[in-house]
Short mmCIF file of C-alpha atoms in Angstrom, two decimals:
data_model
loop_
_atom_site.label_atom_id
_atom_site.label_comp_id
_atom_site.label_asym_id
_atom_site.label_seq_id
_atom_site.Cartn_x
_atom_site.Cartn_y
_atom_site.Cartn_z
CA MET Y 105 0.05 0.27 -0.56
CA GLU Y 106 3.25 1.92 -0.21
CA GLY Y 107 2.74 3.19 -3.91
CA PHE Y 108 -0.74 4.77 -2.47
CA GLU Y 109 0.13 7.07 -0.37
CA TRP Y 110 -1.34 9.67 -3.44
CA LEU Y 111 -4.22 8.29 -2.57
CA LYS Y 112 -5.35 9.49 0.85
CA PRO Y 113 -8.26 12.09 0.77
CA SER Y 114 -5.79 15.11 3.00
CA ILE Y 115 -3.15 14.33 -0.43
CA VAL Y 116 -5.30 14.82 -2.60
CA LEU Y 117 -8.03 17.59 -1.50
CA GLY Y 118 -4.83 19.19 -0.80
CA SER Y 119 -4.06 18.90 -4.48
CA ILE Y 120 -7.29 20.33 -5.93
CA LEU Y 121 -7.29 23.66 -3.38
CA TYR Y 122 -3.28 24.26 -4.28
CA ALA Y 123 -5.00 23.27 -7.47
CA VAL Y 124 -8.14 26.42 -7.27
CA ILE Y 125 -5.38 28.67 -5.70
CA GLY Y 126 -3.21 28.88 -8.67
CA VAL Y 127 -6.05 29.39 -11.40
CA LEU Y 128 -7.26 32.67 -8.82
CA VAL Y 129 -3.56 33.64 -8.94
CA PHE Y 130 -2.97 33.27 -12.47
CA TRP Y 131 -6.55 34.45 -13.65
CA ILE Y 132 -5.70 37.66 -10.46
CA SER Y 133 -2.49 38.20 -12.61
CA PHE Y 134 -4.44 38.19 -15.90
CA VAL Y 135 -7.14 41.53 -14.94
CA ILE Y 136 -4.57 43.69 -13.01
CA ILE Y 137 -2.25 42.87 -16.64
CA ASP Y 138 -5.30 43.73 -18.80
CA LYS Y 139 -6.26 46.41 -17.07
CA LEU Y 140 -2.43 47.85 -16.38
CA THR Y 141 -2.23 48.09 -20.52
CA PRO Y 142 -3.92 50.85 -22.84
CA TYR Y 143 -6.79 48.55 -24.15
CA LYS Y 144 -8.16 45.56 -24.00
CA LEU Y 145 -6.58 42.41 -24.27
CA TRP Y 146 -9.57 39.78 -24.91
CA GLU Y 147 -10.38 42.34 -27.46
CA GLU Y 148 -8.01 42.86 -29.49
CA ILE Y 149 -6.58 39.31 -29.63
CA VAL Y 150 -9.89 37.77 -30.81
CA GLU Y 151 -12.20 40.81 -32.61
CA HIS Y 152 -8.87 42.36 -34.66
CA LYS Y 153 -6.97 39.63 -34.78
CA ASN Y 154 -3.67 40.57 -33.22
CA MET Y 155 -1.56 37.30 -33.50
CA ALA Y 156 1.58 39.73 -31.78
CA LEU Y 157 -0.02 40.28 -29.27
CA ALA Y 158 -1.77 36.75 -28.87
CA VAL Y 159 2.20 35.36 -29.05
CA VAL Y 160 3.03 37.77 -26.47
CA VAL Y 161 -0.48 36.86 -23.68
CA ALA Y 162 0.47 33.60 -24.47
CA ALA Y 163 4.30 34.17 -23.21
CA MET Y 164 2.93 35.96 -20.11
CA CYS Y 165 0.16 33.12 -19.23
CA LEU Y 166 2.94 30.69 -20.00
CA SER Y 167 5.88 32.88 -17.31
CA ILE Y 168 2.92 33.49 -14.54
CA GLY Y 169 1.35 29.85 -14.60
CA GLN Y 170 5.18 28.83 -14.01
CA ILE Y 171 5.78 31.44 -11.49
CA VAL Y 172 1.82 29.97 -9.18
CA ALA Y 173 3.46 25.86 -10.15
CA ALA Y 174 7.19 27.10 -9.03
CA ALA Y 175 5.33 28.75 -5.28
CA ILE Y 176 3.11 25.85 -5.11
CA HIS Y 177 5.24 23.37 -5.69
CA GLY Y 178 8.42 25.51 -3.34
#
C-alpha cells in the first residue's frame, strides 16, 4: 500500500486546493495586466486578430503559470 500514498483524501484535497489557488492567482494576474494595458487584450486578440499580441499574451500566461506552479510546489 506504500505506492498509493498519493490517494489519501488529505493529499487529493490538498492538491485540488492548490490547483484552485493557482488558477485564482493566475486569473487575478491576467486581469491586473489587462487593466494596466491601454487596450482590452481579449478584444484586441479576438476581434482585431492581433497575432503579435496573442503571442505576447501566451508567453505571459505561460510565465505566470510557471511562477504560480513553482510557488505552490515550494
